[in-house]
């Protein structure tokens, strides 16, 4: 479909610029964010923000930004699967921290997950469109996953043990794993079972991994176009908006007949 043609330049990773308005009414460029996931393309196609007044230094984050990269590759270099990057600002901080990388069906070619998405007002609900395969993914924020982090050095093989016991032992998306130059994508670069990580590619030299657990968006359900009487191929999920409380959801399907 030609509606994705403007996103097909896979040599451009993408970036986003963030602005704050000062007391004089001027917009000041306060941050620039570039992802470092090796298989990330069209980052910045769409973004949404949320402010959580219920966040504390222990639970949740004061501000959250989600950034779509719908042309990113999936498992086995599957084309145009799509990714969604989360960035957080802690209570009392002005620094944006890299958060969860949200993934859909990492083997669904042409899914374009993250082409559209929407938060509720506080960022407790996240709705993500994957119009290439007519799906909408529904996530809820698990605010009570405790923050934890540790470094581990590995030099060979694909097996790594998390130095702490993860609270979500069956969900790789609950962990953020990075090095100084790379972000590992859950269910593409690694899987999680208990406290055991299995990486897709074996390590061949000494590598220090930073492993971080934090509040994260947990997949609750998916909505398929055919569930609501919309035909396959309708681009269901091409546009999404949600009400302030997250209890109402609108989904666009521009190719429906």
PDB file of C-alpha atoms in Angstrom:
ATOM      1  CA  UNK A   1       0.000   0.000   0.000  1.00  0.00           C
ATOM      2  CA  UNK A   2       1.341   3.436  -0.941  1.00  0.00           C
ATOM      3  CA  UNK A   3       0.122   5.043   2.287  1.00  0.00           C
ATOM      4  CA  UNK A   4       3.350   3.922   3.968  1.00  0.00           C
ATOM      5  CA  UNK A   5       5.652   5.088   1.164  1.00  0.00           C
ATOM      6  CA  UNK A   6       6.819   8.158   3.044  1.00  0.00           C
ATOM      7  CA  UNK A   7       8.176   5.910   5.792  1.00  0.00           C
ATOM      8  CA  UNK A   8      10.120   3.519   3.607  1.00  0.00           C
ATOM      9  CA  UNK A   9      13.559   5.172   3.772  1.00  0.00           C
ATOM     10  CA  UNK A  10      15.194   2.623   6.017  1.00  0.00           C
ATOM     11  CA  UNK A  11      18.529   4.492   6.135  1.00  0.00           C
ATOM     12  CA  UNK A  12      16.981   7.195   8.355  1.00  0.00           C
ATOM     13  CA  UNK A  13      16.603   6.165  11.975  1.00  0.00           C
ATOM     14  CA  UNK A  14      14.830   9.399  12.954  1.00  0.00           C
ATOM     15  CA  UNK A  15      14.774  11.633  16.031  1.00  0.00           C
ATOM     16  CA  UNK A  16      12.479  13.889  18.055  1.00  0.00           C
ATOM     17  CA  UNK A  17      13.032  17.403  19.419  1.00  0.00           C
ATOM     18  CA  UNK A  18      11.346  18.485  22.647  1.00  0.00           C
ATOM     19  CA  UNK A  19      10.396  22.081  23.465  1.00  0.00           C
ATOM     20  CA  UNK A  20       9.327  23.917  26.624  1.00  0.00           C
ATOM     21  CA  UNK A  21       7.631  27.316  26.664  1.00  0.00           C
ATOM     22  CA  UNK A  22       9.281  29.840  28.991  1.00  0.00           C
ATOM     23  CA  UNK A  23       7.618  32.694  30.869  1.00  0.00           C
ATOM     24  CA  UNK A  24       8.135  34.997  27.878  1.00  0.00           C
ATOM     25  CA  UNK A  25       6.086  32.670  25.694  1.00  0.00           C
ATOM     26  CA  UNK A  26       9.135  31.483  23.735  1.00  0.00           C
ATOM     27  CA  UNK A  27       9.566  27.849  22.754  1.00  0.00           C
ATOM     28  CA  UNK A  28      12.986  26.583  23.885  1.00  0.00           C
ATOM     29  CA  UNK A  29      14.487  23.377  22.470  1.00  0.00           C
ATOM     30  CA  UNK A  30      15.272  21.475  25.680  1.00  0.00           C
ATOM     31  CA  UNK A  31      16.064  17.954  24.466  1.00  0.00           C
ATOM     32  CA  UNK A  32      16.815  15.869  21.399  1.00  0.00           C
ATOM     33  CA  UNK A  33      16.217  12.125  21.506  1.00  0.00           C
ATOM     34  CA  UNK A  34      17.696   9.593  19.086  1.00  0.00           C
ATOM     35  CA  UNK A  35      17.124   5.853  19.628  1.00  0.00           C
ATOM     36  CA  UNK A  36      20.004   3.384  19.629  1.00  0.00           C
ATOM     37  CA  UNK A  37      18.140   0.211  18.746  1.00  0.00           C
ATOM     38  CA  UNK A  38      19.949  -1.198  15.711  1.00  0.00           C
ATOM     39  CA  UNK A  39      16.777  -2.251  13.898  1.00  0.00           C
ATOM     40  CA  UNK A  40      14.851   1.015  14.471  1.00  0.00           C
ATOM     41  CA  UNK A  41      13.552   2.983  11.481  1.00  0.00           C
ATOM     42  CA  UNK A  42      11.132   5.913  11.011  1.00  0.00           C
ATOM     43  CA  UNK A  43      11.463   6.857  14.688  1.00  0.00           C
ATOM     44  CA  UNK A  44       9.395  10.003  15.294  1.00  0.00           C
ATOM     45  CA  UNK A  45       6.594   9.215  12.863  1.00  0.00           C
ATOM     46  CA  UNK A  46       4.079   9.802  15.655  1.00  0.00           C
ATOM     47  CA  UNK A  47       4.319  10.709  19.349  1.00  0.00           C
ATOM     48  CA  UNK A  48       2.084  11.348  22.345  1.00  0.00           C
ATOM     49  CA  UNK A  49       2.674  12.675  25.855  1.00  0.00           C
ATOM     50  CA  UNK A  50       1.119  12.166  29.267  1.00  0.00           C
ATOM     51  CA  UNK A  51       1.475  13.782  32.689  1.00  0.00           C
ATOM     52  CA  UNK A  52       0.733  11.662  35.761  1.00  0.00           C
ATOM     53  CA  UNK A  53      -0.215  13.633  38.912  1.00  0.00           C
ATOM     54  CA  UNK A  54      -0.333  10.369  40.876  1.00  0.00           C
ATOM     55  CA  UNK A  55       3.320   9.502  40.236  1.00  0.00           C
ATOM     56  CA  UNK A  56       5.771   9.350  43.116  1.00  0.00           C
ATOM     57  CA  UNK A  57       9.516   8.856  43.310  1.00  0.00           C
ATOM     58  CA  UNK A  58       8.776   5.169  43.962  1.00  0.00           C
ATOM     59  CA  UNK A  59       5.823   4.438  41.671  1.00  0.00           C
ATOM     60  CA  UNK A  60       5.421   5.718  38.125  1.00  0.00           C
ATOM     61  CA  UNK A  61       6.860   8.752  36.352  1.00  0.00           C
ATOM     62  CA  UNK A  62       5.782  12.382  36.280  1.00  0.00           C
ATOM     63  CA  UNK A  63       5.913  12.699  32.490  1.00  0.00           C
ATOM     64  CA  UNK A  64       5.953  10.139  29.694  1.00  0.00           C
ATOM     65  CA  UNK A  65       6.522  10.362  25.944  1.00  0.00           C
ATOM     66  CA  UNK A  66       5.800   7.565  23.491  1.00  0.00           C
ATOM     67  CA  UNK A  67       7.492   7.621  20.077  1.00  0.00           C
ATOM     68  CA  UNK A  68       6.532   5.390  17.173  1.00  0.00           C
ATOM     69  CA  UNK A  69       8.970   3.744  14.772  1.00  0.00           C
ATOM     70  CA  UNK A  70       6.578   1.781  12.534  1.00  0.00           C
ATOM     71  CA  UNK A  71       9.116   0.694   9.917  1.00  0.00           C
ATOM     72  CA  UNK A  72      11.407  -1.059  12.386  1.00  0.00           C
ATOM     73  CA  UNK A  73      12.410  -4.639  11.696  1.00  0.00           C
ATOM     74  CA  UNK A  74      11.329  -7.578  13.830  1.00  0.00           C
ATOM     75  CA  UNK A  75      12.589 -11.044  14.628  1.00  0.00           C
ATOM     76  CA  UNK A  76      14.639 -12.611  11.879  1.00  0.00           C
ATOM     77  CA  UNK A  77      14.858  -9.175  10.182  1.00  0.00           C
ATOM     78  CA  UNK A  78      11.128  -9.315   9.376  1.00  0.00           C
ATOM     79  CA  UNK A  79      10.340  -6.046   7.583  1.00  0.00           C
ATOM     80  CA  UNK A  80       8.142  -3.222   8.889  1.00  0.00           C
ATOM     81  CA  UNK A  81       7.066  -4.884  12.133  1.00  0.00           C
ATOM     82  CA  UNK A  82       7.280  -1.617  14.097  1.00  0.00           C
ATOM     83  CA  UNK A  83       8.333  -0.553  17.597  1.00  0.00           C
ATOM     84  CA  UNK A  84       7.201   1.969  20.198  1.00  0.00           C
ATOM     85  CA  UNK A  85       9.749   3.697  22.429  1.00  0.00           C
ATOM     86  CA  UNK A  86       8.835   5.063  25.874  1.00  0.00           C
ATOM     87  CA  UNK A  87      10.759   7.880  27.599  1.00  0.00           C
ATOM     88  CA  UNK A  88      10.122   8.968  31.172  1.00  0.00           C
ATOM     89  CA  UNK A  89      10.810  11.949  33.393  1.00  0.00           C
ATOM     90  CA  UNK A  90      10.966  11.172  37.109  1.00  0.00           C
ATOM     91  CA  UNK A  91       9.232  13.278  39.741  1.00  0.00           C
ATOM     92  CA  UNK A  92      11.358  16.384  40.387  1.00  0.00           C
ATOM     93  CA  UNK A  93      13.643  15.737  37.393  1.00  0.00           C
ATOM     94  CA  UNK A  94      14.062  17.531  34.070  1.00  0.00           C
ATOM     95  CA  UNK A  95      15.972  14.661  32.443  1.00  0.00           C
ATOM     96  CA  UNK A  96      14.337  12.239  30.028  1.00  0.00           C
ATOM     97  CA  UNK A  97      15.263   8.634  30.731  1.00  0.00           C
ATOM     98  CA  UNK A  98      14.942   5.821  28.237  1.00  0.00           C
ATOM     99  CA  UNK A  99      12.112   3.526  29.299  1.00  0.00           C
ATOM    100  CA  UNK A 100      10.356   0.503  27.915  1.00  0.00           C
ATOM    101  CA  UNK A 101      10.394  -0.544  24.284  1.00  0.00           C
ATOM    102  CA  UNK A 102       6.875  -1.733  23.502  1.00  0.00           C
ATOM    103  CA  UNK A 103       6.548  -4.478  20.890  1.00  0.00           C
ATOM    104  CA  UNK A 104       3.571  -6.162  19.257  1.00  0.00           C
ATOM    105  CA  UNK A 105       3.784  -9.294  17.129  1.00  0.00           C
ATOM    106  CA  UNK A 106       7.514  -9.257  16.375  1.00  0.00           C
ATOM    107  CA  UNK A 107       7.091 -11.777  13.528  1.00  0.00           C
ATOM    108  CA  UNK A 108       4.211  -9.972  11.755  1.00  0.00           C
ATOM    109  CA  UNK A 109       5.624  -8.674   8.485  1.00  0.00           C
ATOM    110  CA  UNK A 110       4.170  -5.314   7.487  1.00  0.00           C
ATOM    111  CA  UNK A 111       2.377  -4.849  10.832  1.00  0.00           C
ATOM    112  CA  UNK A 112       3.536  -1.207  11.160  1.00  0.00           C
ATOM    113  CA  UNK A 113       3.020  -1.402  14.912  1.00  0.00           C
ATOM    114  CA  UNK A 114       3.281   2.111  16.348  1.00  0.00           C
ATOM    115  CA  UNK A 115       1.978   3.851  13.229  1.00  0.00           C
ATOM    116  CA  UNK A 116      -0.633   5.416  15.522  1.00  0.00           C
ATOM    117  CA  UNK A 117      -1.221   5.363  19.273  1.00  0.00           C
ATOM    118  CA  UNK A 118      -2.765   7.331  22.126  1.00  0.00           C
ATOM    119  CA  UNK A 119      -2.481   7.677  25.889  1.00  0.00           C
ATOM    120  CA  UNK A 120      -5.237   8.540  28.279  1.00  0.00           C
ATOM    121  CA  UNK A 121      -4.655  11.812  30.158  1.00  0.00           C
ATOM    122  CA  UNK A 122      -2.409  10.357  32.869  1.00  0.00           C
ATOM    123  CA  UNK A 123      -0.577   7.774  30.750  1.00  0.00           C
ATOM    124  CA  UNK A 124      -2.077   4.770  32.539  1.00  0.00           C
ATOM    125  CA  UNK A 125      -3.546   3.323  29.319  1.00  0.00           C
ATOM    126  CA  UNK A 126      -1.853   3.004  25.946  1.00  0.00           C
ATOM    127  CA  UNK A 127      -3.568   2.043  22.684  1.00  0.00           C
ATOM    128  CA  UNK A 128      -1.319   1.151  19.728  1.00  0.00           C
ATOM    129  CA  UNK A 129      -2.370   0.713  16.122  1.00  0.00           C
ATOM    130  CA  UNK A 130      -0.849  -1.827  13.745  1.00  0.00           C
ATOM    131  CA  UNK A 131      -2.781  -0.997  10.553  1.00  0.00           C
ATOM    132  CA  UNK A 132      -0.710  -3.259   8.329  1.00  0.00           C
ATOM    133  CA  UNK A 133      -2.462  -6.244   9.913  1.00  0.00           C
ATOM    134  CA  UNK A 134      -5.640  -4.506  11.158  1.00  0.00           C
ATOM    135  CA  UNK A 135      -4.908  -4.704  14.889  1.00  0.00           C
ATOM    136  CA  UNK A 136      -5.053  -2.436  17.917  1.00  0.00           C
ATOM    137  CA  UNK A 137      -3.061  -3.432  21.000  1.00  0.00           C
ATOM    138  CA  UNK A 138      -4.326  -2.385  24.446  1.00  0.00           C
ATOM    139  CA  UNK A 139      -1.801  -1.871  27.260  1.00  0.00           C
ATOM    140  CA  UNK A 140      -2.198  -0.958  30.914  1.00  0.00           C
ATOM    141  CA  UNK A 141       0.571   0.631  32.983  1.00  0.00           C
ATOM    142  CA  UNK A 142       1.740  -1.550  35.865  1.00  0.00           C
ATOM    143  CA  UNK A 143       2.742   1.316  38.150  1.00  0.00           C
ATOM    144  CA  UNK A 144       3.670  -0.932  41.051  1.00  0.00           C
ATOM    145  CA  UNK A 145       6.504  -2.856  39.457  1.00  0.00           C
ATOM    146  CA  UNK A 146       9.415  -1.771  41.676  1.00  0.00           C
ATOM    147  CA  UNK A 147      12.346   0.020  40.113  1.00  0.00           C
ATOM    148  CA  UNK A 148      15.500  -2.081  40.135  1.00  0.00           C
ATOM    149  CA  UNK A 149      18.723  -2.153  38.153  1.00  0.00           C
ATOM    150  CA  UNK A 150      22.047  -3.937  37.935  1.00  0.00           C
ATOM    151  CA  UNK A 151      24.974  -4.417  35.578  1.00  0.00           C
ATOM    152  CA  UNK A 152      26.248  -7.758  34.386  1.00  0.00           C
ATOM    153  CA  UNK A 153      29.255  -8.522  32.174  1.00  0.00           C
ATOM    154  CA  UNK A 154      29.098 -11.334  29.640  1.00  0.00           C
ATOM    155  CA  UNK A 155      31.753 -12.417  27.146  1.00  0.00           C
ATOM    156  CA  UNK A 156      30.327 -15.433  25.323  1.00  0.00           C
ATOM    157  CA  UNK A 157      27.200 -17.459  24.685  1.00  0.00           C
ATOM    158  CA  UNK A 158      23.560 -16.383  24.636  1.00  0.00           C
ATOM    159  CA  UNK A 159      22.513 -17.074  28.244  1.00  0.00           C
ATOM    160  CA  UNK A 160      22.539 -14.321  30.874  1.00  0.00           C
ATOM    161  CA  UNK A 161      21.160 -14.412  34.414  1.00  0.00           C
ATOM    162  CA  UNK A 162      19.440 -11.270  35.675  1.00  0.00           C
ATOM    163  CA  UNK A 163      21.253 -10.294  38.932  1.00  0.00           C
ATOM    164  CA  UNK A 164      17.907  -9.616  40.646  1.00  0.00           C
ATOM    165  CA  UNK A 165      14.629 -11.531  40.559  1.00  0.00           C
ATOM    166  CA  UNK A 166      12.365  -9.823  37.974  1.00  0.00           C
ATOM    167  CA  UNK A 167       8.814  -9.154  39.167  1.00  0.00           C
ATOM    168  CA  UNK A 168       7.377  -9.947  35.725  1.00  0.00           C
ATOM    169  CA  UNK A 169       9.210 -13.195  35.078  1.00  0.00           C
ATOM    170  CA  UNK A 170       7.410 -14.027  31.836  1.00  0.00           C
ATOM    171  CA  UNK A 171       7.469 -10.646  30.091  1.00  0.00           C
ATOM    172  CA  UNK A 172      10.695  -9.498  28.421  1.00  0.00           C
ATOM    173  CA  UNK A 173       9.143  -6.048  27.884  1.00  0.00           C
ATOM    174  CA  UNK A 174       9.362  -5.390  31.630  1.00  0.00           C
ATOM    175  CA  UNK A 175      13.144  -5.045  31.338  1.00  0.00           C
ATOM    176  CA  UNK A 176      15.233  -2.423  29.579  1.00  0.00           C
ATOM    177  CA  UNK A 177      18.633  -3.786  28.535  1.00  0.00           C
ATOM    178  CA  UNK A 178      21.287  -1.472  27.128  1.00  0.00           C
ATOM    179  CA  UNK A 179      24.987  -0.951  26.607  1.00  0.00           C
ATOM    180  CA  UNK A 180      26.655   2.409  26.065  1.00  0.00           C
ATOM    181  CA  UNK A 181      25.854   2.163  22.352  1.00  0.00           C
ATOM    182  CA  UNK A 182      22.932  -0.244  21.949  1.00  0.00           C
ATOM    183  CA  UNK A 183      19.405  -0.891  23.147  1.00  0.00           C
ATOM    184  CA  UNK A 184      18.257  -4.516  23.013  1.00  0.00           C
ATOM    185  CA  UNK A 185      14.708  -5.047  21.786  1.00  0.00           C
ATOM    186  CA  UNK A 186      12.533  -7.433  23.861  1.00  0.00           C
ATOM    187  CA  UNK A 187      11.326 -10.598  22.104  1.00  0.00           C
ATOM    188  CA  UNK A 188      13.571  -9.715  19.162  1.00  0.00           C
ATOM    189  CA  UNK A 189      17.061  -9.480  20.677  1.00  0.00           C
ATOM    190  CA  UNK A 190      16.253 -11.420  23.853  1.00  0.00           C
ATOM    191  CA  UNK A 191      13.573 -13.385  25.714  1.00  0.00           C
ATOM    192  CA  UNK A 192      12.957 -13.794  29.446  1.00  0.00           C
ATOM    193  CA  UNK A 193      11.962 -16.818  31.524  1.00  0.00           C
ATOM    194  CA  UNK A 194      12.200 -16.448  35.288  1.00  0.00           C
ATOM    195  CA  UNK A 195      15.500 -14.623  35.768  1.00  0.00           C
ATOM    196  CA  UNK A 196      17.063 -16.233  32.688  1.00  0.00           C
ATOM    197  CA  UNK A 197      17.675 -14.142  29.577  1.00  0.00           C
ATOM    198  CA  UNK A 198      18.329 -15.763  26.204  1.00  0.00           C
ATOM    199  CA  UNK A 199      19.832 -13.539  23.521  1.00  0.00           C
ATOM    200  CA  UNK A 200      19.318 -14.124  19.819  1.00  0.00           C
ATOM    201  CA  UNK A 201      22.951 -13.467  18.957  1.00  0.00           C
ATOM    202  CA  UNK A 202      25.831 -14.884  20.969  1.00  0.00           C
ATOM    203  CA  UNK A 203      28.256 -12.475  22.613  1.00  0.00           C
ATOM    204  CA  UNK A 204      31.779 -12.691  21.210  1.00  0.00           C
ATOM    205  CA  UNK A 205      33.602 -10.198  23.446  1.00  0.00           C
ATOM    206  CA  UNK A 206      33.296  -8.743  26.921  1.00  0.00           C
ATOM    207  CA  UNK A 207      30.083  -6.696  27.085  1.00  0.00           C
ATOM    208  CA  UNK A 208      28.600  -4.924  30.089  1.00  0.00           C
ATOM    209  CA  UNK A 209      24.808  -4.971  30.071  1.00  0.00           C
ATOM    210  CA  UNK A 210      22.772  -2.473  32.084  1.00  0.00           C
ATOM    211  CA  UNK A 211      19.533  -4.224  33.087  1.00  0.00           C
ATOM    212  CA  UNK A 212      16.712  -2.064  34.403  1.00  0.00           C
ATOM    213  CA  UNK A 213      13.274  -2.954  35.750  1.00  0.00           C
ATOM    214  CA  UNK A 214      10.645  -0.213  36.013  1.00  0.00           C
ATOM    215  CA  UNK A 215       6.891   0.392  35.794  1.00  0.00           C
ATOM    216  CA  UNK A 216       5.887  -0.787  32.333  1.00  0.00           C
ATOM    217  CA  UNK A 217       2.996  -1.123  29.914  1.00  0.00           C
ATOM    218  CA  UNK A 218       1.621  -4.649  30.004  1.00  0.00           C
ATOM    219  CA  UNK A 219      -0.348  -6.057  27.083  1.00  0.00           C
ATOM    220  CA  UNK A 220      -3.946  -6.691  28.160  1.00  0.00           C
ATOM    221  CA  UNK A 221      -5.754  -7.503  24.920  1.00  0.00           C
ATOM    222  CA  UNK A 222      -5.817  -6.976  21.177  1.00  0.00           C
ATOM    223  CA  UNK A 223      -8.674  -5.791  18.970  1.00  0.00           C
ATOM    224  CA  UNK A 224      -8.862  -7.210  15.455  1.00  0.00           C
ATOM    225  CA  UNK A 225     -10.784  -5.428  12.697  1.00  0.00           C
ATOM    226  CA  UNK A 226     -12.881  -8.543  12.095  1.00  0.00           C
ATOM    227  CA  UNK A 227     -13.922  -8.519  15.772  1.00  0.00           C
ATOM    228  CA  UNK A 228     -15.943  -5.376  15.061  1.00  0.00           C
ATOM    229  CA  UNK A 229     -17.188  -6.260  11.574  1.00  0.00           C
ATOM    230  CA  UNK A 230     -14.495  -4.349   9.721  1.00  0.00           C
ATOM    231  CA  UNK A 231     -13.011  -6.275   6.775  1.00  0.00           C
ATOM    232  CA  UNK A 232      -9.413  -7.435   6.630  1.00  0.00           C
ATOM    233  CA  UNK A 233      -7.222  -5.004   4.727  1.00  0.00           C
ATOM    234  CA  UNK A 234      -9.150  -1.973   5.993  1.00  0.00           C
ATOM    235  CA  UNK A 235      -6.041  -0.463   7.658  1.00  0.00           C
ATOM    236  CA  UNK A 236      -7.814  -0.730  11.025  1.00  0.00           C
ATOM    237  CA  UNK A 237      -5.588   1.128  13.505  1.00  0.00           C
ATOM    238  CA  UNK A 238      -4.372   3.746  11.018  1.00  0.00           C
ATOM    239  CA  UNK A 239      -5.513   6.489  13.429  1.00  0.00           C
ATOM    240  CA  UNK A 240      -6.326   6.288  17.139  1.00  0.00           C
ATOM    241  CA  UNK A 241      -7.585   8.649  19.813  1.00  0.00           C
ATOM    242  CA  UNK A 242      -8.704   8.022  23.382  1.00  0.00           C
ATOM    243  CA  UNK A 243     -10.799   9.947  25.890  1.00  0.00           C
ATOM    244  CA  UNK A 244      -9.151  11.598  28.894  1.00  0.00           C
ATOM    245  CA  UNK A 245     -10.064   8.712  31.189  1.00  0.00           C
ATOM    246  CA  UNK A 246      -9.143   6.087  28.586  1.00  0.00           C
ATOM    247  CA  UNK A 247     -12.623   4.555  28.670  1.00  0.00           C
ATOM    248  CA  UNK A 248     -13.478   5.501  25.085  1.00  0.00           C
ATOM    249  CA  UNK A 249     -11.416   4.684  22.041  1.00  0.00           C
ATOM    250  CA  UNK A 250     -11.758   5.739  18.413  1.00  0.00           C
ATOM    251  CA  UNK A 251     -10.017   3.716  15.684  1.00  0.00           C
ATOM    252  CA  UNK A 252      -9.710   4.782  12.058  1.00  0.00           C
ATOM    253  CA  UNK A 253      -9.896   2.297   9.166  1.00  0.00           C
ATOM    254  CA  UNK A 254      -9.528   4.416   6.003  1.00  0.00           C
ATOM    255  CA  UNK A 255      -9.529   1.483   3.593  1.00  0.00           C
ATOM    256  CA  UNK A 256     -12.780  -0.067   4.852  1.00  0.00           C
ATOM    257  CA  UNK A 257     -15.584  -0.509   2.303  1.00  0.00           C
TER     258      UNK A 257
END
